[in-house]
GROMACS .gro file of C-alpha atoms in nm:
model
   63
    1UNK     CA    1   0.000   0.000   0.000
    2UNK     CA    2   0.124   0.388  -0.066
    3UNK     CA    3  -0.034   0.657   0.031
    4UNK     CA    4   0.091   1.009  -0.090
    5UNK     CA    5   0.026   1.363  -0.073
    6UNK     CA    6  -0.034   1.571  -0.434
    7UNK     CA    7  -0.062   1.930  -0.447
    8UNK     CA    8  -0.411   2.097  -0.449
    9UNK     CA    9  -0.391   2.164  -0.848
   10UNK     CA   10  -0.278   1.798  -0.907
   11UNK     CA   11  -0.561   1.655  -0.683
   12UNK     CA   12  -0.808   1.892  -0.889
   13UNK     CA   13  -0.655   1.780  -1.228
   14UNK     CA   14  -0.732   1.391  -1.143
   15UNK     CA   15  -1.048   1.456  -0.947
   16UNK     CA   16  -1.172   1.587  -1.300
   17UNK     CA   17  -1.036   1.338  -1.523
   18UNK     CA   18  -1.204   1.054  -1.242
   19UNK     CA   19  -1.519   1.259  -1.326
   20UNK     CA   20  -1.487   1.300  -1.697
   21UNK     CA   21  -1.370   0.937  -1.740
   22UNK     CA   22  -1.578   0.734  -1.467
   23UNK     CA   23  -1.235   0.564  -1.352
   24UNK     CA   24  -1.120   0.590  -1.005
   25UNK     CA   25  -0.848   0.830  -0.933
   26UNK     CA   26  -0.668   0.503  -0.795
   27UNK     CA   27  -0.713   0.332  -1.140
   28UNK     CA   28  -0.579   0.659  -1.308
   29UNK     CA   29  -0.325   0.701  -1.056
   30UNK     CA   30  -0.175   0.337  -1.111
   31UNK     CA   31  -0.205   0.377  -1.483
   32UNK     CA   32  -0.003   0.661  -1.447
   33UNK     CA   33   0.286   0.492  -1.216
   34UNK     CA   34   0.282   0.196  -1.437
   35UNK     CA   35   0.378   0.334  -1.752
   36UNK     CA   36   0.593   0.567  -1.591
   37UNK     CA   37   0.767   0.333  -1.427
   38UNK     CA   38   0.799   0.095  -1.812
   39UNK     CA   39   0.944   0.470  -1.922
   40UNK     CA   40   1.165   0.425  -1.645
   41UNK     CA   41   1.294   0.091  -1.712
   42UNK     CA   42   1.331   0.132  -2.054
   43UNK     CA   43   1.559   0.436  -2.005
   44UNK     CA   44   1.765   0.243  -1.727
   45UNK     CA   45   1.788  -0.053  -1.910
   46UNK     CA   46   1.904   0.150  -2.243
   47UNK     CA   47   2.171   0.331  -2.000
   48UNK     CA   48   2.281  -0.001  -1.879
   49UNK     CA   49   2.365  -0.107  -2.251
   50UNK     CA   50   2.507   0.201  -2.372
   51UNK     CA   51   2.731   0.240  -2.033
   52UNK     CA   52   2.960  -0.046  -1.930
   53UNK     CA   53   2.948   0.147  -1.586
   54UNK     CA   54   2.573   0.026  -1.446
   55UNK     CA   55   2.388   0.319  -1.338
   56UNK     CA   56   2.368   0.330  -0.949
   57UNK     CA   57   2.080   0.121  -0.794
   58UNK     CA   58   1.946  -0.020  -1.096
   59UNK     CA   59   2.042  -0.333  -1.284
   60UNK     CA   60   1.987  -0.448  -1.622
   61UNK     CA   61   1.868  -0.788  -1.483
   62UNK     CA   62   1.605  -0.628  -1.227
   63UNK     CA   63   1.330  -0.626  -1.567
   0.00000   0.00000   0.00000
C-alpha cells in the first residue's frame, strides 16, 4: 500500500479526469505509475547497454 500527498492543483486535475472518465483516481493514478515506471525501465535498461558502468541502484537484470 502507498499513500501520498499531491498538491491541491494535481488533486483537482485527477479529481476531473475521475469525473470526466468514470475511472477511479486510484485506477488513473496506477495507470499513471505503471507506464511511468515501463518509461523508467526502458531508459535504465538502455543506460545499462550504452554504459559499461551500471547506473547506481538499478540493474539491467532487475526487468
Amino acid at each position: 500500500m502507498l499513500a501520498i500527498r499531491l498538491p491541491e492543483n494535481i488533486e483537482a486535475r485527477l479529481a476531473q479526469l475521475a469525473q470526466e472518465t468514470g475511472l477511479t483516481k486510484t485506477a488513473l493514478v496506477r495507470e499513471a505509475i505503471l507506464e511511468h515506471i515501463d518509461d523508467l525501465e526502458d531508459f535504465f535498461l538502455a543506460e545499462a547497454r550504452a554504459h559499461p558502468n551500471p547506473v547506481a541502484g538499478f540493474s539491467a537484470h532487475t526487468r
